[in-house]
Structure formats: C-alpha cells, structure tokens
mmCIF file of C-alpha atoms in Angstrom:
data_model
loop_
_atom_site.group_PDB
_atom_site.id
_atom_site.type_symbol
_atom_site.label_atom_id
_atom_site.label_comp_id
_atom_site.label_asym_id
_atom_site.label_seq_id
_atom_site.Cartn_x
_atom_site.Cartn_y
_atom_site.Cartn_z
ATOM 1 C CA GLU A 22 -4.231 41.609 193.695
ATOM 2 C CA GLU A 23 -3.154 39.103 191.067
ATOM 3 C CA SER A 24 -6.568 39.343 189.381
ATOM 4 C CA LEU A 25 -6.324 43.120 189.381
ATOM 5 C CA GLN A 26 -2.847 42.913 187.845
ATOM 6 C CA MET A 27 -4.085 40.464 185.230
ATOM 7 C CA TRP A 28 -7.059 42.741 184.487
ATOM 8 C CA ASP A 29 -4.696 45.726 184.087
ATOM 9 C CA LEU A 30 -2.450 43.723 181.789
ATOM 10 C CA ASN A 31 -5.431 42.606 179.718
ATOM 11 C CA LYS A 32 -6.553 46.229 179.382
ATOM 12 C CA ARG A 33 -3.101 47.283 178.275
ATOM 13 C CA LEU A 34 -2.896 44.358 175.815
ATOM 14 C CA GLU A 35 -6.297 45.290 174.356
ATOM 15 C CA ALA A 36 -5.176 48.892 173.955
ATOM 16 C CA TYR A 37 -1.921 47.768 172.326
ATOM 17 C CA LEU A 38 -3.738 45.444 169.943
ATOM 18 C CA ALA A 39 -6.223 48.199 169.073
ATOM 19 C CA ARG A 40 -3.302 50.584 168.404
ATOM 20 C CA VAL A 41 -1.584 47.984 166.225
ATOM 21 C CA LYS A 42 -4.775 47.369 164.300
ATOM 22 C CA PHE A 43 -5.273 51.122 163.790
ATOM 23 C CA LEU A 44 -1.712 51.545 162.566
ATOM 24 C CA GLU A 45 -2.063 48.579 160.206
ATOM 25 C CA GLU A 46 -5.214 50.111 158.781
ATOM 26 C CA GLU A 47 -3.459 53.479 158.335
ATOM 27 C CA ASN A 48 -0.519 51.664 156.741
ATOM 28 C CA GLU A 49 -2.842 49.946 154.289
ATOM 29 C CA VAL A 50 -4.468 53.284 153.460
ATOM 30 C CA LEU A 51 -1.095 54.942 152.930
ATOM 31 C CA ARG A 52 0.113 52.017 150.821
ATOM 32 C CA ALA A 53 -2.984 52.344 148.668
ATOM 33 C CA GLU A 54 -2.441 56.080 148.312
ATOM 34 C CA ILE A 55 1.189 55.500 147.346
ATOM 35 C CA GLN A 56 0.202 52.968 144.754
ATOM 36 C CA SER A 57 -2.427 55.320 143.409
ATOM 37 C CA THR A 58 0.036 58.208 143.268
ATOM 38 C CA LYS A 59 2.623 56.011 141.546
ATOM 39 C CA SER A 60 0.149 54.868 138.959
ATOM 40 C CA SER A 61 -1.360 58.343 138.407
ATOM 41 C CA PRO A 62 0.499 61.163 136.464
ATOM 42 C CA ALA A 63 0.102 63.529 139.444
ATOM 43 C CA GLY A 64 2.805 61.529 141.228
ATOM 44 C CA ASP A 65 5.252 62.201 138.396
ATOM 45 C CA SER A 66 4.535 65.932 138.607
ATOM 46 C CA TRP A 67 5.159 65.862 142.345
ATOM 47 C CA ARG A 68 8.455 64.057 141.755
ATOM 48 C CA VAL A 69 9.402 66.592 139.089
ATOM 49 C CA LYS A 70 8.552 69.440 141.448
ATOM 50 C CA TYR A 71 10.594 67.805 144.152
ATOM 51 C CA GLU A 72 13.558 67.357 141.822
ATOM 52 C CA GLU A 73 13.244 70.971 140.606
ATOM 53 C CA GLU A 74 13.178 72.232 144.159
ATOM 54 C CA LEU A 75 16.164 70.032 144.963
ATOM 55 C CA ARG A 76 18.009 71.339 141.890
ATOM 56 C CA ALA A 77 17.181 74.919 142.863
ATOM 57 C CA LEU A 78 18.423 74.307 146.385
ATOM 58 C CA ARG A 79 21.638 72.782 145.011
ATOM 59 C CA ASP A 80 22.123 75.817 142.728
ATOM 60 C CA ALA A 81 21.512 78.114 145.679
ATOM 61 C CA LEU A 82 24.032 76.127 147.715
ATOM 62 C CA ASP A 83 26.615 76.366 144.905
ATOM 63 C CA HIS A 84 25.948 80.097 144.569
ATOM 64 C CA ALA A 85 26.352 80.556 148.338
ATOM 65 C CA PHE A 86 29.597 78.559 148.260
ATOM 66 C CA ARG A 87 30.891 80.721 145.399
ATOM 67 C CA GLU A 88 29.928 83.869 147.265
ATOM 68 C CA LYS A 89 31.712 82.500 150.330
ATOM 69 C CA CYS A 90 34.861 81.833 148.264
ATOM 70 C CA THR A 91 34.744 85.315 146.734
ATOM 71 C CA ALA A 92 34.227 86.832 150.198
ATOM 72 C CA GLU A 93 37.224 84.894 151.533
ATOM 73 C CA LEU A 94 39.345 86.049 148.582
ATOM 74 C CA ALA A 95 38.224 89.636 149.153
ATOM 75 C CA ARG A 96 39.042 89.258 152.848
ATOM 76 C CA ASP A 97 42.532 87.931 152.029
ATOM 77 C CA ASN A 98 43.072 90.746 149.541
ATOM 78 C CA LEU A 99 41.962 93.306 152.109
ATOM 79 C CA TYR A 100 44.321 91.784 154.687
ATOM 80 C CA GLU A 101 47.209 91.965 152.211
ATOM 81 C CA GLU A 102 46.303 95.564 151.378
ATOM 82 C CA VAL A 103 46.198 96.414 155.092
ATOM 83 C CA GLN A 104 49.627 94.824 155.578
ATOM 84 C CA GLN A 105 50.981 96.749 152.587
ATOM 85 C CA VAL A 106 49.502 99.973 153.946
ATOM 86 C CA LYS A 107 51.091 99.267 157.343
ATOM 87 C CA SER A 108 54.475 98.612 155.729
ATOM 88 C CA ARG A 109 54.118 101.800 153.659
ATOM 89 C CA CYS A 110 53.232 103.745 156.785
ATOM 90 C CA GLN A 111 56.298 102.363 158.544
ATOM 91 C CA LYS A 112 58.485 103.169 155.541
ATOM 92 C CA GLU A 113 57.019 106.678 155.333
ATOM 93 C CA GLN A 114 57.593 107.186 159.046
ATOM 94 C CA ALA A 115 61.190 106.006 158.705
ATOM 95 C CA ALA A 116 61.641 108.238 155.650
ATOM 96 C CA ARG A 117 60.122 111.139 157.581
ATOM 97 C CA GLU A 118 62.517 110.608 160.468
ATOM 98 C CA GLU A 119 65.423 110.331 158.051
ATOM 99 C CA ALA A 120 64.249 113.525 156.331
ATOM 100 C CA LYS A 121 64.076 115.268 159.723
ATOM 101 C CA LYS A 122 67.623 114.133 160.466
ATOM 102 C CA GLN A 123 68.805 115.272 157.048
ATOM 103 C CA LEU A 124 66.988 118.587 157.548
ATOM 104 C CA SER A 125 68.649 119.141 160.914
ATOM 105 C CA LEU A 126 72.050 118.238 159.412
ATOM 106 C CA SER A 127 71.428 120.544 156.451
ATOM 107 C CA LYS A 128 70.423 123.334 158.848
ATOM 108 C CA LYS A 129 73.641 122.835 160.781
ATOM 109 C CA GLU A 130 75.650 122.806 157.547
ATOM 110 C CA LEU A 131 73.818 125.942 156.385
ATOM 111 C CA GLU A 132 74.644 127.707 159.635
ATOM 112 C CA GLU A 133 78.272 126.623 159.336
ATOM 113 C CA GLU A 134 78.350 127.822 155.728
ATOM 114 C CA ARG A 135 76.847 131.149 156.770
ATOM 115 C CA ARG A 136 79.451 131.509 159.470
ATOM 116 C CA ALA A 137 82.153 130.558 156.977
ATOM 117 C CA GLN A 138 80.777 133.094 154.488
ATOM 118 C CA ILE A 139 80.780 135.794 157.163
ATOM 119 C CA TRP A 140 84.344 134.870 158.105
ATOM 120 C CA LEU A 141 85.379 134.810 154.438
ATOM 121 C CA LYS A 142 83.752 138.204 153.876
ATOM 122 C CA GLU A 143 85.627 139.629 156.843
ATOM 123 C CA ARG A 144 88.817 137.991 155.619
ATOM 124 C CA ALA A 145 88.214 139.345 152.107
ATOM 125 C CA VAL A 146 87.787 142.843 153.535
ATOM 126 C CA GLN A 147 91.041 142.422 155.455
ATOM 127 C CA LEU A 148 92.780 141.141 152.337
ATOM 128 C CA GLU A 149 91.406 144.053 150.315
ATOM 129 C CA LYS A 150 92.782 146.424 152.920
ATOM 130 C CA GLU A 151 96.117 144.622 152.793
ATOM 131 C CA VAL A 152 96.114 144.784 148.981
ATOM 132 C CA GLU A 153 95.321 148.512 149.136
ATOM 133 C CA ALA A 154 98.170 148.978 151.574
ATOM 134 C CA LEU A 155 100.477 146.979 149.303
ATOM 135 C CA LEU A 156 99.331 149.049 146.312
ATOM 136 C CA GLU A 157 100.022 152.241 148.249
ATOM 137 C CA VAL A 158 103.473 150.931 149.151
ATOM 138 C CA HIS A 159 103.979 149.960 145.512
ATOM 139 C CA GLU A 160 102.893 153.386 144.332
ATOM 140 C CA GLU A 161 105.225 155.000 146.845
ATOM 141 C CA GLU A 162 108.091 152.784 145.666
ATOM 142 C CA LYS A 163 107.193 153.559 142.048
ATOM 143 C CA ALA A 164 107.117 157.279 142.784
ATOM 144 C CA GLY A 165 110.503 156.957 144.489
ATOM 145 C CA LEU A 166 111.891 155.119 141.471
ATOM 146 C CA ASP A 167 110.418 157.776 139.173
ATOM 147 C CA GLN A 168 112.116 160.437 141.238
ATOM 148 C CA GLU A 169 115.381 158.537 141.083
ATOM 149 C CA ILE A 170 115.035 158.170 137.303
ATOM 150 C CA ALA A 171 114.251 161.891 136.982
ATOM 151 C CA SER A 172 117.260 162.773 139.093
ATOM 152 C CA PHE A 173 119.308 160.372 137.012
ATOM 153 C CA SER A 174 118.044 162.005 133.796
ATOM 154 C CA HIS A 175 118.977 165.422 135.242
ATOM 155 C CA SER A 176 122.414 164.079 136.009
ATOM 156 C CA LEU A 177 122.597 162.775 132.434
ATOM 157 C CA GLU A 178 121.680 166.216 131.097
ATOM 158 C CA SER A 179 124.410 167.721 133.241
ATOM 159 C CA PHE A 180 126.772 165.081 131.922
ATOM 160 C CA ARG A 181 125.949 166.051 128.328
ATOM 161 C CA CYS A 182 127.775 169.285 128.696
ATOM 162 C CA ALA A 183 130.795 167.492 130.055
ATOM 163 C CA PRO A 184 133.999 166.981 128.080
ATOM 164 C CA VAL A 185 134.136 164.881 124.989
ATOM 165 C CA ALA A 186 135.700 162.006 126.889
ATOM 166 C CA PHE A 187 132.178 160.976 128.100
ATOM 167 C CA GLN A 188 130.828 157.879 126.356
ATOM 168 C CA PRO A 189 126.967 157.671 125.986
ATOM 169 C CA VAL A 190 127.165 153.921 125.583
ATOM 170 C CA GLU A 191 127.666 153.575 129.321
ATOM 171 C CA VAL A 192 124.393 155.479 129.924
ATOM 172 C CA GLU A 193 122.510 153.078 127.656
ATOM 173 C CA ASP A 194 124.026 150.150 129.506
ATOM 174 C CA TYR A 195 122.999 151.704 132.767
ATOM 175 C CA SER A 196 119.444 152.229 131.512
ATOM 176 C CA LYS A 197 119.304 148.606 130.346
ATOM 177 C CA ARG A 198 120.518 147.484 133.736
ATOM 178 C CA LEU A 199 117.900 149.645 135.422
ATOM 179 C CA SER A 200 115.168 148.176 133.231
ATOM 180 C CA GLU A 201 116.388 144.648 133.995
ATOM 181 C CA ILE A 202 116.493 145.478 137.724
ATOM 182 C CA TRP A 203 112.961 146.902 137.450
ATOM 183 C CA LYS A 204 111.697 143.754 135.666
ATOM 184 C CA GLY A 205 113.378 141.559 138.286
ATOM 185 C CA ALA A 206 111.778 143.605 141.068
ATOM 186 C CA VAL A 207 108.336 143.276 139.430
ATOM 187 C CA GLU A 208 108.812 139.517 139.036
ATOM 188 C CA THR A 209 109.958 139.150 142.637
ATOM 189 C CA TYR A 210 106.960 141.219 143.731
ATOM 190 C CA LYS A 211 104.648 138.920 141.719
ATOM 191 C CA THR A 212 106.261 135.814 143.202
ATOM 192 C CA GLU A 213 105.949 137.285 146.706
ATOM 193 C CA VAL A 214 102.262 138.063 146.070
ATOM 194 C CA SER A 215 101.647 134.517 144.808
ATOM 195 C CA GLN A 216 103.526 133.110 147.803
ATOM 196 C CA LEU A 217 101.436 135.286 150.127
ATOM 197 C CA GLU A 218 98.242 134.033 148.451
ATOM 198 C CA GLY A 219 99.390 130.428 148.765
ATOM 199 C CA SER A 220 100.351 130.969 152.404
ATOM 200 C CA LEU A 221 96.934 132.594 152.972
ATOM 201 C CA CYS A 222 95.135 129.553 151.524
ATOM 202 C CA GLN A 223 97.336 127.234 153.577
ATOM 203 C CA ALA A 224 96.651 129.339 156.662
ATOM 204 C CA LYS A 225 92.891 129.089 155.995
ATOM 205 C CA GLU A 226 93.136 125.315 155.654
ATOM 206 C CA ASN A 227 95.247 125.094 158.809
ATOM 207 C CA LEU A 228 92.762 127.334 160.600
ATOM 208 C CA TRP A 229 89.819 125.134 159.581
ATOM 209 C CA LYS A 230 91.742 122.013 160.585
ATOM 210 C CA ALA A 231 92.661 123.604 163.898
ATOM 211 C CA VAL A 232 89.032 124.624 164.512
ATOM 212 C CA GLU A 233 87.827 121.087 163.717
ATOM 213 C CA ASP A 234 90.514 119.542 165.908
ATOM 214 C CA ASN A 235 89.611 121.987 168.656
ATOM 215 C CA GLN A 236 85.930 121.007 168.423
ATOM 216 C CA GLN A 237 86.798 117.311 168.492
ATOM 217 C CA SER A 238 89.117 117.849 171.441
ATOM 218 C CA GLN A 239 86.399 119.803 173.248
ATOM 219 C CA LEU A 240 83.887 117.009 172.650
ATOM 220 C CA GLN A 241 86.422 114.442 173.837
ATOM 221 C CA LEU A 242 87.167 116.626 176.847
ATOM 222 C CA GLN A 243 83.449 116.804 177.671
ATOM 223 C CA HIS A 244 83.155 113.020 177.439
ATOM 224 C CA LEU A 245 86.204 112.633 179.643
ATOM 225 C CA GLU A 246 84.784 115.094 182.156
ATOM 226 C CA LYS A 247 81.558 113.083 182.250
ATOM 227 C CA ASP A 248 83.549 109.890 182.778
ATOM 228 C CA LEU A 249 85.569 111.635 185.479
ATOM 229 C CA ALA A 250 82.368 112.758 187.232
ATOM 230 C CA GLY A 251 81.036 109.180 187.094
ATOM 231 C CA LEU A 252 84.310 107.854 188.485
ATOM 232 C CA LYS A 253 84.231 110.459 191.254
ATOM 233 C CA ALA A 254 80.698 109.422 192.186
ATOM 234 C CA ARG A 255 81.791 105.780 192.121
ATOM 235 C CA LYS A 256 84.785 106.627 194.290
ATOM 236 C CA GLU A 257 82.536 108.407 196.801
ATOM 237 C CA MET A 258 80.191 105.408 196.897
ATOM 238 C CA LEU A 259 83.125 103.062 197.431
ATOM 239 C CA GLU A 260 84.525 105.287 200.160
ATOM 240 C CA GLU A 261 81.131 105.368 201.886
ATOM 241 C CA SER A 262 80.793 101.595 201.649
ATOM 242 C CA LEU A 263 84.370 101.236 202.903
ATOM 243 C CA ALA A 264 83.654 103.511 205.880
ATOM 244 C CA GLN A 265 80.492 101.579 206.638
ATOM 245 C CA GLN A 266 82.361 98.286 206.477
ATOM 246 C CA TRP A 267 85.070 99.725 208.718
ATOM 247 C CA GLN A 268 82.413 100.673 211.251
ATOM 248 C CA GLU A 269 80.817 97.241 211.015
ATOM 249 C CA GLN A 270 84.230 95.654 211.398
ATOM 250 C CA ARG A 271 84.946 97.800 214.486
ATOM 251 C CA GLY A 272 81.581 96.838 215.989
ATOM 252 C CA GLU A 273 82.190 93.161 215.320
ATOM 253 C CA ALA A 274 85.724 93.453 216.734
ATOM 254 C CA GLU A 275 84.364 95.118 219.869
ATOM 255 C CA LYS A 276 81.712 92.413 220.177
ATOM 256 C CA PHE A 277 84.372 89.768 219.630
ATOM 257 C CA GLN A 278 86.607 91.314 222.297
ATOM 258 C CA ALA A 279 83.670 91.499 224.720
ATOM 259 C CA SER A 280 82.717 87.893 224.021
ATOM 260 C CA ARG A 281 86.362 86.851 224.398
ATOM 261 C CA ALA A 282 86.610 88.595 227.742
ATOM 262 C CA GLY A 283 83.457 86.925 229.119
ATOM 263 C CA VAL A 284 83.356 83.552 227.262
ATOM 264 C CA PRO A 285 85.966 80.743 226.910
ATOM 265 C CA LEU A 286 88.090 80.396 223.755
ATOM 266 C CA THR A 287 86.034 77.660 222.112
ATOM 267 C CA PRO A 288 83.627 79.771 219.980
ATOM 268 C CA LEU A 289 86.343 81.690 218.100
ATOM 269 C CA CYS A 290 85.877 80.072 214.717
ATOM 270 C CA CYS A 291 82.928 82.181 213.511
ATOM 271 C CA PRO A 292 84.440 85.595 214.446
ATOM 272 C CA GLN A 293 87.729 84.581 212.842
ATOM 273 C CA LEU A 294 85.938 83.651 209.638
ATOM 274 C CA ALA A 295 84.033 86.943 209.733
ATOM 275 C CA MET A 296 87.303 88.842 210.254
ATOM 276 C CA GLU A 297 88.935 87.024 207.340
ATOM 277 C CA ALA A 298 85.940 87.792 205.116
ATOM 278 C CA LEU A 299 86.076 91.448 206.154
ATOM 279 C CA GLU A 300 89.807 91.570 205.449
ATOM 280 C CA GLN A 301 89.226 90.063 201.981
ATOM 281 C CA GLU A 302 86.514 92.622 201.281
ATOM 282 C CA GLN A 303 88.858 95.334 202.511
ATOM 283 C CA GLN A 304 91.591 94.130 200.142
ATOM 284 C CA SER A 305 89.151 94.027 197.216
ATOM 285 C CA LEU A 306 87.938 97.548 198.046
ATOM 286 C CA ARG A 307 91.534 98.776 198.215
ATOM 287 C CA VAL A 308 92.210 97.239 194.801
ATOM 288 C CA GLN A 309 89.089 98.909 193.393
ATOM 289 C CA ILE A 310 90.071 102.264 194.904
ATOM 290 C CA ALA A 311 93.571 101.897 193.435
ATOM 291 C CA ARG A 312 92.061 101.180 190.027
ATOM 292 C CA VAL A 313 89.769 104.203 190.310
ATOM 293 C CA LEU A 314 92.724 106.391 191.294
ATOM 294 C CA GLU A 315 94.747 105.065 188.343
ATOM 295 C CA ASP A 316 91.846 105.791 185.981
ATOM 296 C CA ARG A 317 91.519 109.266 187.442
ATOM 297 C CA GLN A 318 95.259 109.870 187.045
ATOM 298 C CA GLN A 319 95.104 108.706 183.421
ATOM 299 C CA LEU A 320 92.166 111.023 182.811
ATOM 300 C CA MET A 321 94.084 113.910 184.363
ATOM 301 C CA HIS A 322 97.068 113.157 182.115
ATOM 302 C CA LEU A 323 94.787 113.003 179.105
ATOM 303 C CA LYS A 324 93.149 116.275 180.095
ATOM 304 C CA MET A 325 96.584 117.914 180.488
ATOM 305 C CA SER A 326 97.658 116.609 177.068
ATOM 306 C CA LEU A 327 94.454 117.953 175.514
ATOM 307 C CA SER A 328 94.976 121.343 177.158
ATOM 308 C CA LEU A 329 98.567 121.351 175.852
ATOM 309 C CA GLU A 330 97.329 120.526 172.353
ATOM 310 C CA VAL A 331 94.769 123.344 172.548
ATOM 311 C CA ALA A 332 97.501 125.732 173.719
ATOM 312 C CA THR A 333 99.776 124.655 170.848
ATOM 313 C CA TYR A 334 96.934 125.174 168.363
ATOM 314 C CA ARG A 335 96.328 128.618 169.779
ATOM 315 C CA THR A 336 100.015 129.529 169.541
ATOM 316 C CA LEU A 337 100.136 128.203 165.968
ATOM 317 C CA LEU A 338 97.077 130.253 165.036
ATOM 318 C CA GLU A 339 98.511 133.357 166.658
ATOM 319 C CA ALA A 340 101.849 132.825 164.893
ATOM 320 C CA GLU A 341 100.073 132.300 161.564
ATOM 321 C CA SER A 342 97.972 135.447 162.044
ATOM 322 C CA THR A 343 101.070 137.476 162.956
ATOM 323 C CA ARG A 344 102.922 136.047 159.942
ATOM 324 C CA LEU A 345 100.029 137.035 157.682
ATOM 325 C CA GLN A 346 99.866 140.501 159.181
ATOM 326 C CA MET A 347 103.637 141.122 158.779
ATOM 327 C CA PRO A 348 103.631 142.132 155.023
ATOM 328 C CA ALA A 349 100.791 144.581 155.567
ATOM 329 C CA GLY A 350 102.766 146.168 158.410
#
C-alpha cells in the first residue's frame, strides 16, 4: 500500500512538473510576443485603439450621466408641476364651493328682494289709493271753500246796496284773513303729508325690524324646542335607568332580607355597602333629574317670553297698520 501511494504521488508530481514546464514555456512565448509587440509599431496602434475606445467609453459614460441628471431635473420639475396642479385643483374646488355658497346666498337675497318688491308694489298701490282718497277729500274741501267764498261774495254784493255806513275796508281785511287762513291750511296739510310720509317710512323700517326679529325669535324657538326634545329624551332615559335601579335595589333588598332571615348577622358588610352605593346613585340621579327639571323650567320661561315678544310685535304691527289707515278713513 505504501508503494502504491508513493507511485500515485510520483505520478501526480510528474503531472505537476509537466504542467509547470508547459506553463513556463507558454509564459516565455507570451513574454516574447509582448516584447515583439512593444518593439513593433503595431503595438502602439493597439494601444491607441485601446485608449480611443476608453475615451469613447468615458464620453459615453459622461453623456449617460448628463442624461441622468437632466432626467432627474425633469422628474423634479414634473413633480413640482403636479404639486402645483394639485394645489390649483384644491383652490379651484374651494373657490367653486365658495361660489356655490355665494350663489345660494344671492338666490336667497334675490328671492327676498323679489318679495320686498312685491310688498313695496302692493304698498305703493295702497298709498296711491290713499293719496287719491286724500285728493278727493281735498277737492271736496276745496269745493266747500269755493262755495263758502261764493256765498260770501253774494253776501258782499247784498251788502253793497246797504247804507253808506258800511266800510269796504273791513271786507278787504276779511279777504286777507281768509287768504292767510287758506295758506295756513295748505301749509298744515303739507306738513301733515310730510309727517305721514315720514311715519310711513318709519313704519316700514319698524315692520322690517319686526319681521327680522320674528325670524330670529322663530329660529331661536326652534333651537330651544330641539334642546327641549333632547332634554325630554334624556329625562326619559334617566327615569328608565332610575326605575331599573329601583327594581334592582328591591331585588337586592329582598335577597338581603331572605339571607338575613336564614343566615347569621356576620355577612352584612357587603349588602350594606351595596345599599350605600345604591343610595348614592339614587341621590346623584335625583340631582340630575332636578337639574333637568330646572333646565326644562328655564326653557319654558324662555319660550313664554318669546311668545310674549311675538305677541307684542304683532300688537305693535297691528297698531301701526291701524294708525296708517286712520287718515285714509
């Protein structure tokens, strides 16, 4: 076995030495070729080609790096543009919502203006009728004054044929007085008309204020009614929970009485604690119910005050309308 191992090792050593010799021969051949290529001009051309290829590859690498930088800049610009577009879209959406709100408000204002115009037209027709009635009354009064003046002129003509003791100067004084009285009546009529116009404007303003106050009071009344409904529901829930706790307390008291009748007095601590806790909960529920009742009473008082205010506004409006209708009557 040792001879076989030695023979195997010798074979392997011979193969290794043959491989080394072959590689040394190839190395010598390659060294000779390198020397020949270095000494010959063909080696310089190969080096130049290699350098040109290397330069071309470097230029291509620089060009690719520049293209990468430009692509990254374009990507950043596109991202900024997308962000700007998103912000513009959000702004446009907000502006659209604001425009919708403004449009709804403008529609409401337009409807209110139309209603106000209709009311003003109706009021103008009423005022025209009142003015026509006042003009008719004025014409009637003027006709009556003309008749009185005619009768007075007839009386003057009858006085002309009276005795010589009559003095015409008194007639002129009387006519001057009549003209002064007429001017004073016209001025008083003008002042009354201006006062009626001012009172009409004031009545319109008071009417608008009363309508606005009535709307606000109605809105407040609706809110209070909603709060009252919520408080009623809360009161019902509290009453239900209170009834349930009362039932539980009765059941526990019955159990406690049964246990007390059949068991000695030692285990009384836990039921006593439970009873105290139930009594505390009962007190807290009573306080909450009292608060709810107080809130409900305050809401009822507020509702009564609002109803009284509405009634006073109605009476004021009715009194103002009757006061405005009095001159026409």
